[in-house]
Coordinates of C-alpha atoms (C1' of nucleotides) in Angstrom, one line a residue:
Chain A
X1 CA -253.9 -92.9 63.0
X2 CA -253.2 -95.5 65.7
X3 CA -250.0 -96.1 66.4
X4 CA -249.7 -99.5 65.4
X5 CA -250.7 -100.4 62.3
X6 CA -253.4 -101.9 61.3
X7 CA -251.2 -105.3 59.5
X8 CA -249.0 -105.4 62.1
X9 CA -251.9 -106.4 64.8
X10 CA -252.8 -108.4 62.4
X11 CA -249.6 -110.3 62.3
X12 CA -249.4 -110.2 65.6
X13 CA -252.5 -112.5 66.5
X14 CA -252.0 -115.2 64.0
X15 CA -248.1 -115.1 65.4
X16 CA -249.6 -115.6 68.7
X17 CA -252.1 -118.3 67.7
X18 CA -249.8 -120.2 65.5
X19 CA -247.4 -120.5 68.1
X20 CA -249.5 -121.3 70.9
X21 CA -251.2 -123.9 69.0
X22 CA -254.6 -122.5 67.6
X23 CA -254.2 -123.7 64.3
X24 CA -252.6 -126.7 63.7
X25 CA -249.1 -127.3 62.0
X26 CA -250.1 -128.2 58.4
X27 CA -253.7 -127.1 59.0
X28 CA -255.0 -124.2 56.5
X29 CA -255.3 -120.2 58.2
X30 CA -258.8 -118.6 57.0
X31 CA -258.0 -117.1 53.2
X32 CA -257.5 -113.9 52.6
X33 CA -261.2 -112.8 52.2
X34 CA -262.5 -114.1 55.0
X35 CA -259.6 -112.4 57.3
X36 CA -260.7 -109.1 55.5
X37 CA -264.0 -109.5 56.6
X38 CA -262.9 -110.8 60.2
X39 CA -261.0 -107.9 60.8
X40 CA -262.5 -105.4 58.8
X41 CA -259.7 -104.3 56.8
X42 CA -258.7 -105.2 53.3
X43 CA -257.0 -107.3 51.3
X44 CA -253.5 -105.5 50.6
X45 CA -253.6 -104.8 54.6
X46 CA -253.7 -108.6 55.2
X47 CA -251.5 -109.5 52.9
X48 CA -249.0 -107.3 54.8
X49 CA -249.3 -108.8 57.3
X50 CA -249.3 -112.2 55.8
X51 CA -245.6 -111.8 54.2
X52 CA -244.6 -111.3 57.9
X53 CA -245.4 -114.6 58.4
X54 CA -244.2 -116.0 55.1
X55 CA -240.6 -114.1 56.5
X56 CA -240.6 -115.7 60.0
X57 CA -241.5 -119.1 58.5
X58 CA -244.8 -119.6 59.9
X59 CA -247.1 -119.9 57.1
X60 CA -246.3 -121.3 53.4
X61 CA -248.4 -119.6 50.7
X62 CA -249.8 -121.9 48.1
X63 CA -252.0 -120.4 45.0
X64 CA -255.0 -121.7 44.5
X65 CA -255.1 -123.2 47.9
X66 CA -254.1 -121.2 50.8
X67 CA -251.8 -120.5 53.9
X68 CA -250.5 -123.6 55.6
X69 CA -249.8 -123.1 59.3
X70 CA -245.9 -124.6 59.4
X71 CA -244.4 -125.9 62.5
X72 CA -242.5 -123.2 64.7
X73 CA -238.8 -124.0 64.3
X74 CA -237.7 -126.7 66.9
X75 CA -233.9 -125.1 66.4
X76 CA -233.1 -121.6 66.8
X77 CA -234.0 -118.9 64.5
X78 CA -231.7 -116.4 65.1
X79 CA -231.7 -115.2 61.5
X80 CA -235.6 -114.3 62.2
X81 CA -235.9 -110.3 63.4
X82 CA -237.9 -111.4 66.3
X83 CA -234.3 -111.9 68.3
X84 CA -233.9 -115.3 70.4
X85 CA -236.4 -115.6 72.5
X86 CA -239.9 -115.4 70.9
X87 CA -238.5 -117.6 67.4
X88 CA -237.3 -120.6 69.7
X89 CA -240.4 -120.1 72.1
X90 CA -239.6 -118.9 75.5
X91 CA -240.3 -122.6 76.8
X92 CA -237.5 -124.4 75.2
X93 CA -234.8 -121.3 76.4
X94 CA -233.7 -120.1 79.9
X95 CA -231.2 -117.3 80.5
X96 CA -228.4 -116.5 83.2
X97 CA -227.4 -113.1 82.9
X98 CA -223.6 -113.4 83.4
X99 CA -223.3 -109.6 83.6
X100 CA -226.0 -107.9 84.7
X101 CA -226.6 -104.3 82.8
X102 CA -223.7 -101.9 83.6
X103 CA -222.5 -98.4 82.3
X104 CA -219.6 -98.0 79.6
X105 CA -218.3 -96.8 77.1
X106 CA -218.0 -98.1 73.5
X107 CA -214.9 -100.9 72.8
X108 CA -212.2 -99.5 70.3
X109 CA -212.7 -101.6 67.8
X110 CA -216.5 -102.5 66.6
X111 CA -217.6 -104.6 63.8
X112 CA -220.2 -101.9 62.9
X113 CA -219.4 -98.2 62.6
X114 CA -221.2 -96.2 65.5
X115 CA -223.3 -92.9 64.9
X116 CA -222.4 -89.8 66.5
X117 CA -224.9 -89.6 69.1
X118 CA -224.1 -93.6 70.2
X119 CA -220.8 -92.6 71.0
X120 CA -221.6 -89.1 72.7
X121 CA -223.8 -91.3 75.1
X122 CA -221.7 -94.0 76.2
X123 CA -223.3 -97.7 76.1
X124 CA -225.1 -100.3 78.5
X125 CA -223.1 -103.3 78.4
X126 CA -224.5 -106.7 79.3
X127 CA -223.6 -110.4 79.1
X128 CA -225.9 -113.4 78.7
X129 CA -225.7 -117.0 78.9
X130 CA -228.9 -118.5 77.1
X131 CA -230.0 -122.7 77.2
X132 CA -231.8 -125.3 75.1
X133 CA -232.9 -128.0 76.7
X134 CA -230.3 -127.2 79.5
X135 CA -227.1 -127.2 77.4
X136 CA -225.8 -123.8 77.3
X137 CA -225.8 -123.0 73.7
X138 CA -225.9 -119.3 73.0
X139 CA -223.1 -116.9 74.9
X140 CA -224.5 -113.2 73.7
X141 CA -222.2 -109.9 74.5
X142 CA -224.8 -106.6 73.8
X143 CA -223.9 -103.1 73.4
X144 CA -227.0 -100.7 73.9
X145 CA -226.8 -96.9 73.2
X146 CA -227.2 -95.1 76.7
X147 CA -230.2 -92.8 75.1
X148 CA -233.5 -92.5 77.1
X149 CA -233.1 -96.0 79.3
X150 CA -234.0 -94.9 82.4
X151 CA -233.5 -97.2 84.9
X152 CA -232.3 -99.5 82.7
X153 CA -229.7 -101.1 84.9
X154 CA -231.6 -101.7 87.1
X155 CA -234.3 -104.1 85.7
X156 CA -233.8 -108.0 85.6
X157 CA -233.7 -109.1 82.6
X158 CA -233.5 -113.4 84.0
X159 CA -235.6 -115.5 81.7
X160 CA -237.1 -112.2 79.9
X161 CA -237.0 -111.4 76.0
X162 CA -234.8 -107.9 76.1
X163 CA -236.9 -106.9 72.9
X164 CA -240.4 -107.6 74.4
X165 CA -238.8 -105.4 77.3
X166 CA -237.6 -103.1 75.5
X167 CA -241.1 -102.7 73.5
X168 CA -243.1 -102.6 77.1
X169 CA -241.0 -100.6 78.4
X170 CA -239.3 -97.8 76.4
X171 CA -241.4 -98.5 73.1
X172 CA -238.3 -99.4 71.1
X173 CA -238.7 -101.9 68.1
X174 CA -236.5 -103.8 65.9
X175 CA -237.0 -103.4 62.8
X176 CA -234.6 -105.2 61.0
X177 CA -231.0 -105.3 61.1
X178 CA -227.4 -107.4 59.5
X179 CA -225.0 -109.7 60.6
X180 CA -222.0 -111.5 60.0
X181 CA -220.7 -115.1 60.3
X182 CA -217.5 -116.6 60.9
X183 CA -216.3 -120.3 62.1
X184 CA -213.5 -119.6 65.0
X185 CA -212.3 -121.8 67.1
X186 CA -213.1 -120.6 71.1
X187 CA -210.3 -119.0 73.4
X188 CA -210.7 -120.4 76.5
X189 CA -212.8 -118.1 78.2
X190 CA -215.8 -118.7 75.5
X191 CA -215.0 -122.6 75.8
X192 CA -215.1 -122.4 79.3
X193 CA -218.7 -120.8 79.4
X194 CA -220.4 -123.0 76.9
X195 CA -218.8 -126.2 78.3
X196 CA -217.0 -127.2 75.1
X197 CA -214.8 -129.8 76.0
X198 CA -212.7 -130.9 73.0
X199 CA -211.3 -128.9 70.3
X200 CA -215.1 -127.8 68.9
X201 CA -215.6 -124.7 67.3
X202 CA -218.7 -122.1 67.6
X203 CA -220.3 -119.8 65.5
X204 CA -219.3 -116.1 66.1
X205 CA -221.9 -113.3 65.0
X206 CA -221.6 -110.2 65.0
X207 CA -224.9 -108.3 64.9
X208 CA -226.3 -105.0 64.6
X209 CA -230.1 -104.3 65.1
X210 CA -231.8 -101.4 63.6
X211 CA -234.8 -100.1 66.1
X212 CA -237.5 -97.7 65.2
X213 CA -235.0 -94.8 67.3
X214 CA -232.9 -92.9 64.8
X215 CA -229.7 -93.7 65.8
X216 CA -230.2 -96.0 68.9
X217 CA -228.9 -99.7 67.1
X218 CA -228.1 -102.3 69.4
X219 CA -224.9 -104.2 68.8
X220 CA -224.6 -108.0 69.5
X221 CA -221.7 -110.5 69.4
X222 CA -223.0 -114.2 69.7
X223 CA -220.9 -117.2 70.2
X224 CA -223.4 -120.2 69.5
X225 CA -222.3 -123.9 70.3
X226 CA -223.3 -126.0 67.0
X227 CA -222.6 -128.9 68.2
X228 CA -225.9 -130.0 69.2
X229 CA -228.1 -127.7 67.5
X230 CA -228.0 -125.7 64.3
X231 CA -228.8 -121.8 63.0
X232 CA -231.6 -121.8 61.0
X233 CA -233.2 -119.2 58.9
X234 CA -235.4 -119.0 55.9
X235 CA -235.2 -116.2 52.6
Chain B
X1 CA -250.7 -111.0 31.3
X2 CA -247.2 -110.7 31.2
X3 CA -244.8 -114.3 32.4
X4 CA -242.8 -111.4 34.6
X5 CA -244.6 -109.3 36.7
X6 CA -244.2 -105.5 36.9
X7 CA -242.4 -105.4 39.7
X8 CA -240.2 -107.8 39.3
X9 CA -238.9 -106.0 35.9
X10 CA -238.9 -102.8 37.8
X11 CA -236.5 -105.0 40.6
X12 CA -234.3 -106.3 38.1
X13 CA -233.5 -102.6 36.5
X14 CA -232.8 -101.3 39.4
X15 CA -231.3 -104.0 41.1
X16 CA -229.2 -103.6 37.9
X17 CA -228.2 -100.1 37.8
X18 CA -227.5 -100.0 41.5
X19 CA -224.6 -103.0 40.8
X20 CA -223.3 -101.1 38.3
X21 CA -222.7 -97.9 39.6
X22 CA -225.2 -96.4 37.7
X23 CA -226.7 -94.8 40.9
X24 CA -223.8 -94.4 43.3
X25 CA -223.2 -95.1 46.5
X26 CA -225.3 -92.6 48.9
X27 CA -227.7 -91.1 46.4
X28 CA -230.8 -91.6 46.0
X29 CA -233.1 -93.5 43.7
X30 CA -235.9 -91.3 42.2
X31 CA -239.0 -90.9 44.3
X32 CA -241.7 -93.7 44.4
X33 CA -243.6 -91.5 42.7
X34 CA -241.5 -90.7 40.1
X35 CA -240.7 -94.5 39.5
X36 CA -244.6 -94.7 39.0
X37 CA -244.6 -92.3 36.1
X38 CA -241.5 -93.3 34.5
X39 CA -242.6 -96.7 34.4
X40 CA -246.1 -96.0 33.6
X41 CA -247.4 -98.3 37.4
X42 CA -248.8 -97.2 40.4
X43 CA -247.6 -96.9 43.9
X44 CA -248.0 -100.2 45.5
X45 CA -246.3 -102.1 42.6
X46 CA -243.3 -99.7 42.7
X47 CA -243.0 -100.1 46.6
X48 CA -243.6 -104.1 45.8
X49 CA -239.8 -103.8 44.0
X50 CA -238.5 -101.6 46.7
X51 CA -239.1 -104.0 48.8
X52 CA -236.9 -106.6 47.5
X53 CA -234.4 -104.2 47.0
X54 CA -235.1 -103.5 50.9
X55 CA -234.3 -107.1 51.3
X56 CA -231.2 -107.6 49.3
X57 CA -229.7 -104.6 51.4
X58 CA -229.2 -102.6 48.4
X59 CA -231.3 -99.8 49.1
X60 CA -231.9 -98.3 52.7
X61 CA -235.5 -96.3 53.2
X62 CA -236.2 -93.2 55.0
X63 CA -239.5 -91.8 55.7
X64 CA -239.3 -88.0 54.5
X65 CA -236.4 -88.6 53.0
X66 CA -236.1 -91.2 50.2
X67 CA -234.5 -94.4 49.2
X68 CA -230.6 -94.8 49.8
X69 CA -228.4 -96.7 47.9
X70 CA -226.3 -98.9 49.6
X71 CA -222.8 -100.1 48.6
X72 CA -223.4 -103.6 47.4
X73 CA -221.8 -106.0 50.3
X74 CA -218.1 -106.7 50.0
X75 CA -218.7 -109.8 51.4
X76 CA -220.7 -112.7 50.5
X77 CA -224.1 -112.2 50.9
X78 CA -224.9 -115.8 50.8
X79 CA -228.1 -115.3 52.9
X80 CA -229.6 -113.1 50.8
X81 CA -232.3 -115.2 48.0
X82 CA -230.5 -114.3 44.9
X83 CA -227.7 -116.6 44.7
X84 CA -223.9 -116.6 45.3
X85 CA -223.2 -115.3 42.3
X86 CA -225.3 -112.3 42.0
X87 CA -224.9 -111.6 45.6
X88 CA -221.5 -110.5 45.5
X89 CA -221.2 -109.4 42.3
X90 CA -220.3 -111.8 39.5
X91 CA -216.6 -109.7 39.0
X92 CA -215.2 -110.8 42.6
X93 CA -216.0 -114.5 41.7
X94 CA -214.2 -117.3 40.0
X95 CA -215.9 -120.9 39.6
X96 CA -214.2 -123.8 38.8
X97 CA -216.5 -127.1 37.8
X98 CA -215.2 -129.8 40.2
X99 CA -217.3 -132.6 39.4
X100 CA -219.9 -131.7 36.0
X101 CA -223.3 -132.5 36.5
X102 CA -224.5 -136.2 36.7
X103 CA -227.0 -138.2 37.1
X104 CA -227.2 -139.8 40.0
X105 CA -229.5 -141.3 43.1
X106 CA -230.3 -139.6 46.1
X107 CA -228.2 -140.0 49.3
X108 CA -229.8 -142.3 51.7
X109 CA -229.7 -139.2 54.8
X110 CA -230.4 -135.5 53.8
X111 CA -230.7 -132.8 56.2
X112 CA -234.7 -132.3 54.3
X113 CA -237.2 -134.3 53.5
X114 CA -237.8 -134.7 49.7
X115 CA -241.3 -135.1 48.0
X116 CA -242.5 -138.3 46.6
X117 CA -241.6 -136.7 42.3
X118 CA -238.0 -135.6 44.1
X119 CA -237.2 -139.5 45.0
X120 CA -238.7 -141.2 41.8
X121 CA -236.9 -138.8 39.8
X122 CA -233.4 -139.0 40.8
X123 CA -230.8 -136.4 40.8
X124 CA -228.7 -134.1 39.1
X125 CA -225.4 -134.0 41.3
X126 CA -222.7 -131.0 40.9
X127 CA -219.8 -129.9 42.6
X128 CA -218.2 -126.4 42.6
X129 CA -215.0 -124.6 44.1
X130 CA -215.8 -120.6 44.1
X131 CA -213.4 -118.2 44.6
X132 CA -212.8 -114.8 45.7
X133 CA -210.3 -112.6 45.2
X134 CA -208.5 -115.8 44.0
X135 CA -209.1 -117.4 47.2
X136 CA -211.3 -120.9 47.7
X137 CA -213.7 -119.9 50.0
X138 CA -216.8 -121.7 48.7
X139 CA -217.1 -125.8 47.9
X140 CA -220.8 -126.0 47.3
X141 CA -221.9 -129.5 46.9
X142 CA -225.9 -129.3 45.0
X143 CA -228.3 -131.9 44.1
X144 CA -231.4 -131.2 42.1
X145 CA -234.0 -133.4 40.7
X146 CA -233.9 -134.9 37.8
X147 CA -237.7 -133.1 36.6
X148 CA -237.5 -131.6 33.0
X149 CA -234.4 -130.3 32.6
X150 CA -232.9 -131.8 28.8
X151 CA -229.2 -131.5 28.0
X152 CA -228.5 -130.2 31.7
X153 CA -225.8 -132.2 32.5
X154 CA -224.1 -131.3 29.2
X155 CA -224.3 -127.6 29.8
X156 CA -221.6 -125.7 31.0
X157 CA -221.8 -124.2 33.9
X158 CA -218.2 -122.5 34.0
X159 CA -218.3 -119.1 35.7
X160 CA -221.6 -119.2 34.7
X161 CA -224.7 -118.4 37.5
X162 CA -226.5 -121.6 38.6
X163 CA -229.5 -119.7 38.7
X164 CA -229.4 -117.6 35.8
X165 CA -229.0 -121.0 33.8
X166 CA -231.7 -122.3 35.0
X167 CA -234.2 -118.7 34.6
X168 CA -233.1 -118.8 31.0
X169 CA -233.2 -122.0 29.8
X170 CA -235.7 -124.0 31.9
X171 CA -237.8 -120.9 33.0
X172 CA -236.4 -121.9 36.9
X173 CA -237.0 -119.2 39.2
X174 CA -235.9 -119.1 43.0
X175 CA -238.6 -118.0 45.2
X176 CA -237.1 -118.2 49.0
X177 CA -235.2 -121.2 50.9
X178 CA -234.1 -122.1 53.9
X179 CA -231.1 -123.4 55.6
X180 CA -228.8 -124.2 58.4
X181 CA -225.6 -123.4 59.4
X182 CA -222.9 -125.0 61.7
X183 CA -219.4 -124.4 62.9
X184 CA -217.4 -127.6 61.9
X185 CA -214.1 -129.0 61.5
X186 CA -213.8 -129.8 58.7
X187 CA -212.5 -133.6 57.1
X188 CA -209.5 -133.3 54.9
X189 CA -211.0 -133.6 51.6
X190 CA -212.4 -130.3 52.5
X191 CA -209.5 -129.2 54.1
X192 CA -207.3 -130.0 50.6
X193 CA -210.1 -128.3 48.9
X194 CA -210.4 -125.0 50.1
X195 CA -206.7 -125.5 50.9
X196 CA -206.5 -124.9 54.9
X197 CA -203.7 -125.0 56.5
X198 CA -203.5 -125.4 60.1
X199 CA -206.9 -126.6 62.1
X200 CA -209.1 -123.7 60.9
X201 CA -213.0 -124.3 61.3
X202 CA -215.6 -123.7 58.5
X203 CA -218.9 -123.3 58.1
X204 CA -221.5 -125.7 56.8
X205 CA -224.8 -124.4 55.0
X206 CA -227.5 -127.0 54.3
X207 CA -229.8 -125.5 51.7
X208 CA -232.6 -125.8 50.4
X209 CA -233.9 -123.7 47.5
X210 CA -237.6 -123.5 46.9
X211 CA -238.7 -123.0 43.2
X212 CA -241.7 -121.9 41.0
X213 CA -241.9 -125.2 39.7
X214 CA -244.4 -127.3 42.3
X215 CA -242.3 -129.9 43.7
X216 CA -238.8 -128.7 42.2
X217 CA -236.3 -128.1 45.2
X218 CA -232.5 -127.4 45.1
X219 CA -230.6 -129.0 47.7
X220 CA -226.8 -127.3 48.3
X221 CA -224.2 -128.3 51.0
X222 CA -221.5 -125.2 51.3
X223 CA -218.3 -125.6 53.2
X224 CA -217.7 -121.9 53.5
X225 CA -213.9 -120.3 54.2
X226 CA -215.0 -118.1 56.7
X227 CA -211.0 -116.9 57.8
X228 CA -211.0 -113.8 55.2
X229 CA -214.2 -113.2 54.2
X230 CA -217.5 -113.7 56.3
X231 CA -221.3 -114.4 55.4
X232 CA -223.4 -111.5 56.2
X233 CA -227.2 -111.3 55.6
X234 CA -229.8 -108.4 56.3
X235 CA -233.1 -109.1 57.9
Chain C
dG1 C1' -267.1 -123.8 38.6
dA2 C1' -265.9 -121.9 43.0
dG3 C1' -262.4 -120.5 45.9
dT4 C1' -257.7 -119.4 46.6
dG5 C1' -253.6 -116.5 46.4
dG6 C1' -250.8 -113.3 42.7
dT7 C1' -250.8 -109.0 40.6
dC8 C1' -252.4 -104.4 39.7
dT9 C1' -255.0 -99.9 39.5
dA10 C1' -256.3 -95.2 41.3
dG11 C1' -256.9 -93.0 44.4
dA12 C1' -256.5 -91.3 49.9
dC13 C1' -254.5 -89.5 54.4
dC14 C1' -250.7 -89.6 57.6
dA15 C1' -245.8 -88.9 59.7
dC16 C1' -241.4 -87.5 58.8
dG17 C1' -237.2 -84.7 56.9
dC18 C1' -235.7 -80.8 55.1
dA19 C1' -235.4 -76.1 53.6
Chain D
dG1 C1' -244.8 -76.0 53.2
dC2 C1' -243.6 -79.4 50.3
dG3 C1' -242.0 -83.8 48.9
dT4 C1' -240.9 -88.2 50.9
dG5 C1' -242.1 -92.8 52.3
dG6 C1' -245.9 -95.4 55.5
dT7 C1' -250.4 -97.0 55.6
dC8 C1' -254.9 -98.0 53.8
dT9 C1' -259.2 -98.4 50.9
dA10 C1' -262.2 -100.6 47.2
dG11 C1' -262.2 -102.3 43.8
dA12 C1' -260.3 -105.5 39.3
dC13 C1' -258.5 -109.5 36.5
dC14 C1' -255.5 -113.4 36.4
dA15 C1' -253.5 -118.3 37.4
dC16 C1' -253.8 -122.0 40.1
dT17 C1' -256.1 -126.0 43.0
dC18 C1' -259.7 -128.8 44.1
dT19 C1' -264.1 -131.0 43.4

DNA sequence: GAGTGGTCTAGACCACGCA
DNA sequence: GCGTGGTCTAGACCACTCT
């Protein structure tokens, strides 16, 4: 069997032509059958792949008549698995990496409990500053298990998805993962880096992403200014 | 055929037994096969409920292994399609009726855009203090159209499930949503409301809840507490 | 009535975890 | 080696939408 599946290539073209623009927001995908037939699989498999997009927002299912193409969100879908990046659309976002991939080990205190082989290897620490439209907006603070990352510090990461590098390079996925939210009110270094002037608060997230690696999660706290734009996320 | 689907009976059993303890914490849930036969359905519509078992984070899955039950979220897994209520469990939660339903017209700005049956219709407005653990940590603010739905605003909805009402006695199911969150501070009716002290921030939800019912959306502002318990959500 | 998505059956082979 | 979940096939009937 190939090592991707059959319904996630699938998903992954009519991800890549709804977002680029193939078919047109409210414009009708080719039904179910006809995919079948196009891609020489059948129906189950497509619907697979179809739910995918139903979960990232992307298509809206109607009986009877078919899958509307929606418009990619225009704010950021963090709640979507595919991380930053790829659910804003890499045009609207650019990142400063404010510290660039280092060697560490694991804080004391961590919102999510740590396996034993996470802690046995120590973690790659890294800090980013991410912008929309040129506000900074999303302040992200990642732990990454030191298992199998070779060379990792040493890549740039500027203006690059870390989970489409981490899928080129090292073959890791994310398959899912949880998170928390709380409203807090910045300390000054946070309010400092976003450029909050007055007494605004942020989002704070704390998440943990679950990769196709047994025990290699990667661990992320955000701090996202909501002043101008919004979390969004659909269920 | 049957109103319910198979595997949506199969969900709610299990979904059932796993929030009461019947299967504990760590075990696992009989084999996908053995669902099948105890059940008398095959494979696909078993792994159908899974899923959404997958996706309420009750259960964890393990190729080779089995399926994992989870300890049912401590804290409020508002993100999560079933409703406050059910998400947490209904024992941690109090609700107190703040304002009973009403009829009412729309608000001239909402965060969506309603359908043409939505506007004529009017709308049902309700407002509700939730508590956990004897704590105000939810004011949840809903409007929901005024389309078949006799002697609503005479029910009561006292620690009673939103959603379950509406399954039961209008047939009302909850199929997905979406929403968007924001780190406010908040005015001081709020503030009196979920009683806040000092200048704490809270979190703002703007829901909306899709239905089976064509054209039947709920619409739900939540000031959310977010200074002893937090929103967590699995994707 | 024709086409769509929603649900379901009855099988199959594969990769993984564990004993 | 055996049972587990992961993927997939090749059909079926149903409810719904549109014309």
């Amino acid at each position: 069997m190939n090592a991707i599946p059959q319904y996630r290539k699938l998903y992954e073209i009519l991800r890549k032509h709804i977002l680029t623009g193939i078919y047109e927001e409210g414009s009708l995908l080719p039904s179910e059958n006809e995919l079948c037939t196009i891609h020489g699989i059948t129906r189950p498999t497509v619907r697979q792949a179809l739910d995918s997009l139903v979960k990232d927002g992307l298509i809206l299912k109607k009986q009877g008549k078919g899958s509307i193409v929606r418009k990619p969100p225009q704010n950021i879908g963090i709640l979507s698995i595919a991380g930053t990046a790829s659910a804003i659309g890499v045009r609207y976002l650019r990142t400063d990496m404010l510290k660039k991939p280092e060697l560490r080990g694991w804080p004391e205190s961590f919102a999510f409990e740590l396996t034993e082989l996470e802690k046995e290897s120590g973690c790659i620490y890294l800090e980013r500053l991410r912008y929309v439209d040129n506000l900074p907006v999303f302040y992200d603070i990642n732990h990454l298990p030191n298992i199998n990352l070779p060379r990792f510090t040493s890549r740039s990461l500027e203006n690059k998805s870390l989970f489409e590098e981490l899928r080129k390079n090292y073959q890791i996925q994310i398959l899912g993962g949880e998170q928390q939210l709380k409203a807090i009110n910045p300390d000054s270094h946070v309010k400092k880096i976003l450029k909050l002037k007055s007494e605004k608060p942020v989002l704070y997230i704390e998440r943990k992403l679950i990769t196709n690696k047994e025990g290699f999660n990667i661990y992320s706290t955000i701090y996202f200014n909501s002043e101008k734009h919004t979390i969004s996320g659909i269920f």
